[in-house]
Amino acid sequence: FQIQLLARDPQADLLLFLSFLKQPPTIIKQSPKDFIVDPRDNIIIECEAKGNPQPRFTWRRKGKFLNTGKDPRVNMRKRSGTLEINFRSGGRPEDYEGEYQCLASNDLGVAVSNKILLRVSKAPLWPKELLEPVLVSEGHSLVLACNPPPGLPPPLHLLDEQRRVSMGLNGDLYFSNVLAKDAHTDYSCNARFLFTHTIQQKNPFSLKVQSAEPYNDTSSYNSSDPYGGRRIPESMPTFLSPSGSESSKMVLRGQQLLLECIAAGLPTPSIKWFKKGGDLPAQKVKFENHNKTLKIVSVSEEDAGEYVCLANNHVGGIRHNIHVQVKGAPYWLDKPTNLVLAPDENGRLVCRASGNPRPQVQWLVNGEPVESSLPNPSREMMGDTIIFRSVQIGSSAVYQCNASNQHGYLLANAFVSVLDMAPRILGPKSQLIKVIENNRTFLDCPFFGSPLPDLRWFKNGQGSGLDGGHYRVYINGTLEIKRARTEDEGTYTCVASNIMGTVENQVILEVKEPTRIVRGLEHQSAFRGSTARFDCKVKSDPSLPVTVSWLKDDSPLSLGRDEESLSIPNVNEGDQGVYTCTAQSEIDQDVSSARLTVLGALDRPDPPMDLDLSDLAVRSVRLTWIPGNDHNSVITQFLVQYEEDRWEPGSWQNLTSYPGDLNSVILQLSPFINYQFRVIAINSVGQSAPSHPSPRYKTSGAPLKCPPAPLPSGDALSLSPSVQPLLNVERNGPNLHYQLWWRRKDTGEAWSNVTTTGSKHVVHDTDTYVPYEIRIQALNDHGAGPTSNVATGYSGEDSEFGFTLLISAPYPYIFYPPQPDPFLLKGLRVSQEKMTRGFYSIAQRPSAVLGGLVPFSHYRMLMVVANRGHEGPPSNTVEVRTKEGVPDAPKYFEIVKRALDTIHLQWDKPLEPNGVLIGYQLKYHTVNGSKLGPYRLETFPPNITQYTMRLPDRATRYKFFLSALTQVGAGEAFTGEFPRSANEGEHAHTHAHTRRHAHTHAHTRTHSHTRTHAQTSKHAHTRRHTKDQVDIATQGWFIGLMCAIALIILILLIVCFIKRSRGGKYPVRDKKDLALDPVDQKEDGSFDYHSDEDNKPLQGSQASLDGPPKESDDSLVDYGEGGDGQFNEDGSFIGQYTVKKDSKDETEGNESSEATSPVNAIYSLA
């Protein structure tokens, strides 16, 4: 067919030509093969293609046709194949995971995209787990496992690494050796999921370090002796990761190789790497984590081999061999390209790829395997090549080459277009090109035709074609002149021809001399007040006009026309900078730069001067000033301050700041203020002194623009709405006051209102805990401001509510029955003092588990519920016995040498047996340097606390481990060694004191501002201790002593009973309306109720759980005092009762007396 080009613009000619040229589809944009999306966003799968006619798009999902019209959430963009999956109306992104493939087709063929694997990013929570404390001896190695939850993409782990303590590639924390200072309770692994920008945290580990000698953490740290002089056995290195002496690693070509070696030992081993049979590639290898990690970026086949890591300290060394295999996903050796053929022409498509293992090559045509397509007599398959012979019009198609192995695949589209067309020149006609002498030059001649035209170049219309030597012709028609000379000037003609015709075009070449600065600028230093001069001498081609321009710090200077020198008289600090001379012609340029330094000391700038006010307006004014001397340091900022003489005279406030290159600004002002301004200059040294003040300018008043914010609150039988007070500069005029409206919510009653000058107003005689609507308006003498939005507040709360306390072994279990609104308890939070842990519940039957109780103990407990104004009656009392546990370590452990061949071991019972002692076990073994002998075990009944041992060899060193036993198992062991070194003497004493505390508080948080407070404390421990077999109970003196003690106790009990029977009842009902005292916050973050009177009873409490009230001094106030508790902004209860009686006194006191006070049992856990 014939195309007549009518446009004169060459680019328009090309576009018009291409619009008539038919072309099979070509994929130009698509989503990545492994496509991970954020579940919070809509999913967009891209597919764009070009072709003529415009391609049509279809999709396959999991190999099957995807009908986008059936799913309302899936939409395809117009004139595009991009899919949009919208979740605004619901739906789960996970339902759309799978493999997608886009097909673009027109009349000439079908192009196919990669297979796009769509997956939704996941950042799962860490599974909840209870981590037992980790016990390790000082100097030993340790590994704390991270085990993050699997996410998509995998998480990163966060840690500041050290030489002794580091994090492995799997996130585990490795201690090459443990110091006493490593004992902490907050070792927590944090996993960061980059795609969703979230961080998940594992429950913290608690690490306890056993030291052979006491560790003084107040002593100064010595890096050469981190153990502070304590004798810790040294050890040779062993590998923590990887294990064993050999391992293997497989990595894909082009990916990153990470090899890791982490060693244990004392002192901390150093790590070195080398490669067998060759050197490490210095340009690619990087060592990280104190040489523990070897990283190679973009691995290639030559990086395969055997790598060796060597761990050394002065005790010894160890090595580990890592065999690295480099596999490879397919990569292109010869990628198929588009092929345009004329009728009866021959051609070929080649598809060659490599990889490890070798990839398999499959050909497709228009998205279908070639084997299943229609026969084509002009097409012949030869492995990775398709040969076309004598093609004909109508055989155009798009071919796909798929090269794949087990590690990945490659997919390439290449179309075969069959057409016939006479040659056409696509570039501009008779173009003039000017080039610089001796430069590499290109003359373009873009062309098209089918069959592919032959193109030749001629100079000045003479001779044969130009190619070879000084010239080179590229396949796209471009002629290269390797080094343009004057004799290369002339007219060049390109001629394109094929069997359909011939076409030519001309290019005129002119070669010019370069533009050069023959004498350039030189760096100078000048004193303040002197003259500086820069010279810029230029030489250029006479036929090219040249302009000379000057810049200072990249800003142009105006010096007149084409000045080749620059003089700077009376130099000051403002003249310092970089000066540039630019000589430019129409085809080239030359540049020369130099720096001018003004000699003078740096200092703070002088204050600005001559402040002036202009452009006076109602709410703005222009402030102008003259900057002071910057003292050789550029002023970067001006700070404008103001002072007003009505509210805070003499106090200067920051108004705003401006860049250092401004000295005139418009200030926005507030109404009803008498302003005065000053300016401060700032440079790199600091701030200047303030300038002298400007004249005063007083703005007129105005009504308020912003409504005040209501702060509703209430007390018993009252409503107390308040407002956030306006700042003085926000009053906008004199006589500020507030208009307040309120009414009961959802009743439709009329608004009540009041005008007040204060920020709070109390409305009396309201119903209990009733919602009210409140709105507020601020006014001054200039008018009323806008009314605030309606806020909801509540009147005060009442005191009638309660709960039940149940027990579910082995833990106390607190149960709150559902209460009628507004006292419905919708959340529960349990926290432990010192070892705090909180959790929430929104169940209708909230509950909590009290942990941290002492084993083998007897507890009694009850609860009291409180809101902001009152306390409810106490719950029922419950009792619980905790199960038996393992005992503490023995109280002390002594090793005494009594003869040359015997030693004597002595110990005492543990302070906390946590159950019934059934005996002791003694483990010991010989120690020879770093080698340990086999363990030996001795057991003893509970009444035996000493043991004499004969030494087979007096020179042998022994290490002993002694622990107490209950039915549950062995407790913490004490360690001792014999013999000790000479400077430690013959005796080795080991003492231990362990204490157990349990103090638990439970709080509830409700949406109706009701709060519940419960406190439990240990009342009495029931301990059963076995007696020694040497029974002193049969001794006469002991029997007499016990009888005397029993008689004294009986007399004391009788006297106490008589005194208590004379008392009165609790005065609770008479004082039930007394207000609670405010809450005091302690330094550790907890809160206490306190009272001014020690004998004030707990309001709303009852005198006894078992019978009628009795008059007694033993009231609830002795254990917890009432007070006016508070709420946080979220409504959570922040008060707690204070323990005033010692738990020891409670245990030893009168049991019946404690039963009459309902909170005595609560504090038995304290």
PDB file of N, CA and C in Angstrom, residues 485-550:
ATOM      1  N   ARG A 485      37.289  15.890  11.503  1.00  0.00           N
ATOM      2  CA  ARG A 485      38.339  16.840  11.151  1.00  0.00           C
ATOM      3  C   ARG A 485      37.772  17.869  10.178  1.00  0.00           C
ATOM      4  N   THR A 486      38.575  18.904   9.902  1.00  0.00           N
ATOM      5  CA  THR A 486      38.094  19.962   9.017  1.00  0.00           C
ATOM      6  C   THR A 486      37.780  19.411   7.635  1.00  0.00           C
ATOM      7  N   GLU A 487      38.609  18.473   7.160  1.00  0.00           N
ATOM      8  CA  GLU A 487      38.382  17.912   5.825  1.00  0.00           C
ATOM      9  C   GLU A 487      37.145  17.025   5.746  1.00  0.00           C
ATOM     10  N   ASP A 488      36.509  16.716   6.897  1.00  0.00           N
ATOM     11  CA  ASP A 488      35.280  15.911   6.886  1.00  0.00           C
ATOM     12  C   ASP A 488      34.039  16.746   6.599  1.00  0.00           C
ATOM     13  N   GLU A 489      34.194  18.085   6.507  1.00  0.00           N
ATOM     14  CA  GLU A 489      33.032  18.920   6.199  1.00  0.00           C
ATOM     15  C   GLU A 489      32.506  18.578   4.812  1.00  0.00           C
ATOM     16  N   GLY A 490      31.185  18.721   4.629  1.00  0.00           N
ATOM     17  CA  GLY A 490      30.590  18.473   3.324  1.00  0.00           C
ATOM     18  C   GLY A 490      29.161  17.990   3.440  1.00  0.00           C
ATOM     19  N   THR A 491      28.624  17.514   2.300  1.00  0.00           N
ATOM     20  CA  THR A 491      27.245  17.022   2.240  1.00  0.00           C
ATOM     21  C   THR A 491      27.270  15.505   2.157  1.00  0.00           C
ATOM     22  N   TYR A 492      26.595  14.872   3.096  1.00  0.00           N
ATOM     23  CA  TYR A 492      26.528  13.405   3.163  1.00  0.00           C
ATOM     24  C   TYR A 492      25.120  12.964   2.748  1.00  0.00           C
ATOM     25  N   THR A 493      25.091  11.915   1.893  1.00  0.00           N
ATOM     26  CA  THR A 493      23.818  11.416   1.370  1.00  0.00           C
ATOM     27  C   THR A 493      23.656   9.954   1.771  1.00  0.00           C
ATOM     28  N   CYS A 494      22.476   9.625   2.368  1.00  0.00           N
ATOM     29  CA  CYS A 494      22.149   8.230   2.673  1.00  0.00           C
ATOM     30  C   CYS A 494      21.085   7.759   1.688  1.00  0.00           C
ATOM     31  N   VAL A 495      21.292   6.552   1.116  1.00  0.00           N
ATOM     32  CA  VAL A 495      20.398   5.990   0.115  1.00  0.00           C
ATOM     33  C   VAL A 495      19.909   4.639   0.621  1.00  0.00           C
ATOM     34  N   ALA A 496      18.564   4.462   0.730  1.00  0.00           N
ATOM     35  CA  ALA A 496      17.946   3.202   1.143  1.00  0.00           C
ATOM     36  C   ALA A 496      17.182   2.637  -0.027  1.00  0.00           C
ATOM     37  N   SER A 497      17.377   1.330  -0.308  1.00  0.00           N
ATOM     38  CA  SER A 497      16.728   0.728  -1.476  1.00  0.00           C
ATOM     39  C   SER A 497      16.376  -0.722  -1.188  1.00  0.00           C
ATOM     40  N   ASN A 498      15.257  -1.167  -1.761  1.00  0.00           N
ATOM     41  CA  ASN A 498      14.863  -2.575  -1.800  1.00  0.00           C
ATOM     42  C   ASN A 498      14.123  -2.822  -3.088  1.00  0.00           C
ATOM     43  N   ILE A 499      13.536  -3.988  -3.237  1.00  0.00           N
ATOM     44  CA  ILE A 499      12.903  -4.325  -4.511  1.00  0.00           C
ATOM     45  C   ILE A 499      11.682  -3.453  -4.778  1.00  0.00           C
ATOM     46  N   MET A 500      11.194  -2.748  -3.731  1.00  0.00           N
ATOM     47  CA  MET A 500      10.014  -1.908  -3.898  1.00  0.00           C
ATOM     48  C   MET A 500      10.365  -0.490  -4.307  1.00  0.00           C
ATOM     49  N   GLY A 501      11.661  -0.101  -4.186  1.00  0.00           N
ATOM     50  CA  GLY A 501      12.014   1.249  -4.575  1.00  0.00           C
ATOM     51  C   GLY A 501      13.262   1.747  -3.878  1.00  0.00           C
ATOM     52  N   THR A 502      13.558   3.067  -4.065  1.00  0.00           N
ATOM     53  CA  THR A 502      14.749   3.711  -3.507  1.00  0.00           C
ATOM     54  C   THR A 502      14.357   5.080  -2.970  1.00  0.00           C
ATOM     55  N   VAL A 503      15.022   5.504  -1.848  1.00  0.00           N
ATOM     56  CA  VAL A 503      14.800   6.811  -1.260  1.00  0.00           C
ATOM     57  C   VAL A 503      16.123   7.298  -0.702  1.00  0.00           C
ATOM     58  N   GLU A 504      16.354   8.639  -0.688  1.00  0.00           N
ATOM     59  CA  GLU A 504      17.599   9.183  -0.170  1.00  0.00           C
ATOM     60  C   GLU A 504      17.330  10.435   0.640  1.00  0.00           C
ATOM     61  N   ASN A 505      18.365  10.841   1.439  1.00  0.00           N
ATOM     62  CA  ASN A 505      18.282  12.046   2.269  1.00  0.00           C
ATOM     63  C   ASN A 505      19.689  12.587   2.429  1.00  0.00           C
ATOM     64  N   GLN A 506      19.813  13.892   2.702  1.00  0.00           N
ATOM     65  CA  GLN A 506      21.115  14.542   2.821  1.00  0.00           C
ATOM     66  C   GLN A 506      21.296  15.131   4.215  1.00  0.00           C
ATOM     67  N   VAL A 507      22.565  15.098   4.691  1.00  0.00           N
ATOM     68  CA  VAL A 507      22.962  15.707   5.959  1.00  0.00           C
ATOM     69  C   VAL A 507      24.196  16.565   5.677  1.00  0.00           C
ATOM     70  N   ILE A 508      24.156  17.865   6.083  1.00  0.00           N
ATOM     71  CA  ILE A 508      25.266  18.800   5.859  1.00  0.00           C
ATOM     72  C   ILE A 508      26.070  18.898   7.147  1.00  0.00           C
ATOM     73  N   LEU A 509      27.379  18.640   7.101  1.00  0.00           N
ATOM     74  CA  LEU A 509      28.249  18.615   8.270  1.00  0.00           C
ATOM     75  C   LEU A 509      29.222  19.787   8.222  1.00  0.00           C
ATOM     76  N   GLU A 510      29.296  20.548   9.350  1.00  0.00           N
ATOM     77  CA  GLU A 510      30.292  21.602   9.527  1.00  0.00           C
ATOM     78  C   GLU A 510      31.105  21.294  10.775  1.00  0.00           C
ATOM     79  N   VAL A 511      32.458  21.405  10.667  1.00  0.00           N
ATOM     80  CA  VAL A 511      33.368  21.103  11.773  1.00  0.00           C
ATOM     81  C   VAL A 511      33.933  22.424  12.301  1.00  0.00           C
ATOM     82  N   LYS A 512      33.795  22.683  13.622  1.00  0.00           N
ATOM     83  CA  LYS A 512      34.178  23.957  14.238  1.00  0.00           C
ATOM     84  C   LYS A 512      35.280  23.729  15.271  1.00  0.00           C
ATOM     85  N   GLU A 513      36.033  24.813  15.530  1.00  0.00           N
ATOM     86  CA  GLU A 513      37.030  24.781  16.596  1.00  0.00           C
ATOM     87  C   GLU A 513      36.329  24.801  17.954  1.00  0.00           C
ATOM     88  N   PRO A 514      36.910  24.173  18.975  1.00  0.00           N
ATOM     89  CA  PRO A 514      36.261  24.160  20.303  1.00  0.00           C
ATOM     90  C   PRO A 514      36.375  25.525  20.994  1.00  0.00           C
ATOM     91  N   THR A 515      35.435  25.762  21.867  1.00  0.00           N
ATOM     92  CA  THR A 515      35.472  26.939  22.740  1.00  0.00           C
ATOM     93  C   THR A 515      36.264  26.579  23.977  1.00  0.00           C
ATOM     94  N   ARG A 516      37.336  27.383  24.279  1.00  0.00           N
ATOM     95  CA  ARG A 516      38.201  27.043  25.402  1.00  0.00           C
ATOM     96  C   ARG A 516      38.488  28.288  26.233  1.00  0.00           C
ATOM     97  N   ILE A 517      38.603  28.087  27.538  1.00  0.00           N
ATOM     98  CA  ILE A 517      39.100  29.128  28.442  1.00  0.00           C
ATOM     99  C   ILE A 517      40.594  28.874  28.592  1.00  0.00           C
ATOM    100  N   VAL A 518      41.383  29.737  27.972  1.00  0.00           N
ATOM    101  CA  VAL A 518      42.825  29.501  27.942  1.00  0.00           C
ATOM    102  C   VAL A 518      43.506  30.000  29.212  1.00  0.00           C
ATOM    103  N   ARG A 519      42.900  30.939  29.918  1.00  0.00           N
ATOM    104  CA  ARG A 519      43.417  31.365  31.222  1.00  0.00           C
ATOM    105  C   ARG A 519      42.236  31.407  32.180  1.00  0.00           C
ATOM    106  N   GLY A 520      42.221  30.402  33.065  1.00  0.00           N
ATOM    107  CA  GLY A 520      41.067  30.249  33.938  1.00  0.00           C
ATOM    108  C   GLY A 520      41.216  30.921  35.282  1.00  0.00           C
ATOM    109  N   LEU A 521      40.178  30.753  36.122  1.00  0.00           N
ATOM    110  CA  LEU A 521      40.143  31.359  37.450  1.00  0.00           C
ATOM    111  C   LEU A 521      41.047  30.598  38.399  1.00  0.00           C
ATOM    112  N   GLU A 522      41.602  31.293  39.379  1.00  0.00           N
ATOM    113  CA  GLU A 522      42.442  30.691  40.401  1.00  0.00           C
ATOM    114  C   GLU A 522      41.902  31.039  41.778  1.00  0.00           C
ATOM    115  N   HIS A 523      42.046  30.094  42.737  1.00  0.00           N
ATOM    116  CA  HIS A 523      41.570  30.331  44.104  1.00  0.00           C
ATOM    117  C   HIS A 523      42.309  31.509  44.724  1.00  0.00           C
ATOM    118  N   GLN A 524      41.561  32.338  45.451  1.00  0.00           N
ATOM    119  CA  GLN A 524      42.150  33.524  46.062  1.00  0.00           C
ATOM    120  C   GLN A 524      41.685  33.672  47.492  1.00  0.00           C
ATOM    121  N   SER A 525      42.545  34.343  48.290  1.00  0.00           N
ATOM    122  CA  SER A 525      42.180  34.777  49.640  1.00  0.00           C
ATOM    123  C   SER A 525      42.407  36.267  49.718  1.00  0.00           C
ATOM    124  N   ALA A 526      41.437  36.990  50.237  1.00  0.00           N
ATOM    125  CA  ALA A 526      41.528  38.451  50.296  1.00  0.00           C
ATOM    126  C   ALA A 526      41.099  38.925  51.668  1.00  0.00           C
ATOM    127  N   PHE A 527      41.812  39.972  52.145  1.00  0.00           N
ATOM    128  CA  PHE A 527      41.434  40.573  53.418  1.00  0.00           C
ATOM    129  C   PHE A 527      40.236  41.495  53.226  1.00  0.00           C
ATOM    130  N   ARG A 528      39.481  41.630  54.308  1.00  0.00           N
ATOM    131  CA  ARG A 528      38.314  42.499  54.279  1.00  0.00           C
ATOM    132  C   ARG A 528      38.746  43.925  53.906  1.00  0.00           C
ATOM    133  N   GLY A 529      38.045  44.551  52.922  1.00  0.00           N
ATOM    134  CA  GLY A 529      38.360  45.908  52.477  1.00  0.00           C
ATOM    135  C   GLY A 529      39.280  45.971  51.282  1.00  0.00           C
ATOM    136  N   SER A 530      39.935  44.871  50.885  1.00  0.00           N
ATOM    137  CA  SER A 530      40.832  44.873  49.731  1.00  0.00           C
ATOM    138  C   SER A 530      40.036  44.609  48.463  1.00  0.00           C
ATOM    139  N   THR A 531      40.761  44.502  47.298  1.00  0.00           N
ATOM    140  CA  THR A 531      40.131  44.252  46.003  1.00  0.00           C
ATOM    141  C   THR A 531      40.551  42.876  45.500  1.00  0.00           C
ATOM    142  N   ALA A 532      39.587  42.088  45.006  1.00  0.00           N
ATOM    143  CA  ALA A 532      39.857  40.780  44.422  1.00  0.00           C
ATOM    144  C   ALA A 532      39.513  40.819  42.937  1.00  0.00           C
ATOM    145  N   ARG A 533      40.294  40.058  42.107  1.00  0.00           N
ATOM    146  CA  ARG A 533      40.092  40.075  40.659  1.00  0.00           C
ATOM    147  C   ARG A 533      40.230  38.656  40.113  1.00  0.00           C
ATOM    148  N   PHE A 534      39.274  38.266  39.238  1.00  0.00           N
ATOM    149  CA  PHE A 534      39.321  36.997  38.529  1.00  0.00           C
ATOM    150  C   PHE A 534      39.379  37.295  37.024  1.00  0.00           C
ATOM    151  N   ASP A 535      40.264  36.563  36.294  1.00  0.00           N
ATOM    152  CA  ASP A 535      40.390  36.699  34.844  1.00  0.00           C
ATOM    153  C   ASP A 535      39.905  35.417  34.166  1.00  0.00           C
ATOM    154  N   CYS A 536      39.260  35.579  32.993  1.00  0.00           N
ATOM    155  CA  CYS A 536      38.702  34.449  32.252  1.00  0.00           C
ATOM    156  C   CYS A 536      38.924  34.727  30.768  1.00  0.00           C
ATOM    157  N   LYS A 537      40.091  34.283  30.194  1.00  0.00           N
ATOM    158  CA  LYS A 537      40.443  34.531  28.797  1.00  0.00           C
ATOM    159  C   LYS A 537      39.907  33.401  27.942  1.00  0.00           C
ATOM    160  N   VAL A 538      39.138  33.740  26.856  1.00  0.00           N
ATOM    161  CA  VAL A 538      38.417  32.758  26.047  1.00  0.00           C
ATOM    162  C   VAL A 538      38.942  32.777  24.615  1.00  0.00           C
ATOM    163  N   LYS A 539      39.061  31.562  23.978  1.00  0.00           N
ATOM    164  CA  LYS A 539      39.377  31.403  22.567  1.00  0.00           C
ATOM    165  C   LYS A 539      38.338  30.474  21.952  1.00  0.00           C
ATOM    166  N   SER A 540      37.833  30.825  20.727  1.00  0.00           N
ATOM    167  CA  SER A 540      36.754  30.038  20.127  1.00  0.00           C
ATOM    168  C   SER A 540      36.824  30.135  18.618  1.00  0.00           C
ATOM    169  N   ASP A 541      35.914  29.381  17.922  1.00  0.00           N
ATOM    170  CA  ASP A 541      35.823  29.417  16.463  1.00  0.00           C
ATOM    171  C   ASP A 541      35.289  30.786  16.029  1.00  0.00           C
ATOM    172  N   PRO A 542      35.923  31.416  15.021  1.00  0.00           N
ATOM    173  CA  PRO A 542      35.471  32.762  14.620  1.00  0.00           C
ATOM    174  C   PRO A 542      34.035  32.796  14.112  1.00  0.00           C
ATOM    175  N   SER A 543      33.537  31.668  13.585  1.00  0.00           N
ATOM    176  CA  SER A 543      32.176  31.674  13.035  1.00  0.00           C
ATOM    177  C   SER A 543      31.098  31.436  14.079  1.00  0.00           C
ATOM    178  N   LEU A 544      31.516  31.148  15.312  1.00  0.00           N
ATOM    179  CA  LEU A 544      30.527  30.871  16.364  1.00  0.00           C
ATOM    180  C   LEU A 544      30.524  32.017  17.371  1.00  0.00           C
ATOM    181  N   PRO A 545      29.370  32.642  17.603  1.00  0.00           N
ATOM    182  CA  PRO A 545      29.307  33.671  18.644  1.00  0.00           C
ATOM    183  C   PRO A 545      29.401  33.026  20.035  1.00  0.00           C
ATOM    184  N   VAL A 546      30.160  33.688  20.917  1.00  0.00           N
ATOM    185  CA  VAL A 546      30.398  33.154  22.258  1.00  0.00           C
ATOM    186  C   VAL A 546      29.939  34.189  23.283  1.00  0.00           C
ATOM    187  N   THR A 547      29.249  33.711  24.331  1.00  0.00           N
ATOM    188  CA  THR A 547      28.843  34.578  25.446  1.00  0.00           C
ATOM    189  C   THR A 547      29.574  34.125  26.707  1.00  0.00           C
ATOM    190  N   VAL A 548      30.003  35.116  27.513  1.00  0.00           N
ATOM    191  CA  VAL A 548      30.693  34.866  28.777  1.00  0.00           C
ATOM    192  C   VAL A 548      29.783  35.316  29.905  1.00  0.00           C
ATOM    193  N   SER A 549      29.516  34.446  30.844  1.00  0.00           N
ATOM    194  CA  SER A 549      28.648  34.765  31.996  1.00  0.00           C
ATOM    195  C   SER A 549      29.350  34.392  33.287  1.00  0.00           C
ATOM    196  N   TRP A 550      28.972  35.083  34.372  1.00  0.00           N
ATOM    197  CA  TRP A 550      29.590  34.870  35.686  1.00  0.00           C
ATOM    198  C   TRP A 550      28.511  34.458  36.683  1.00  0.00           C
TER     199      TRP A 550
END
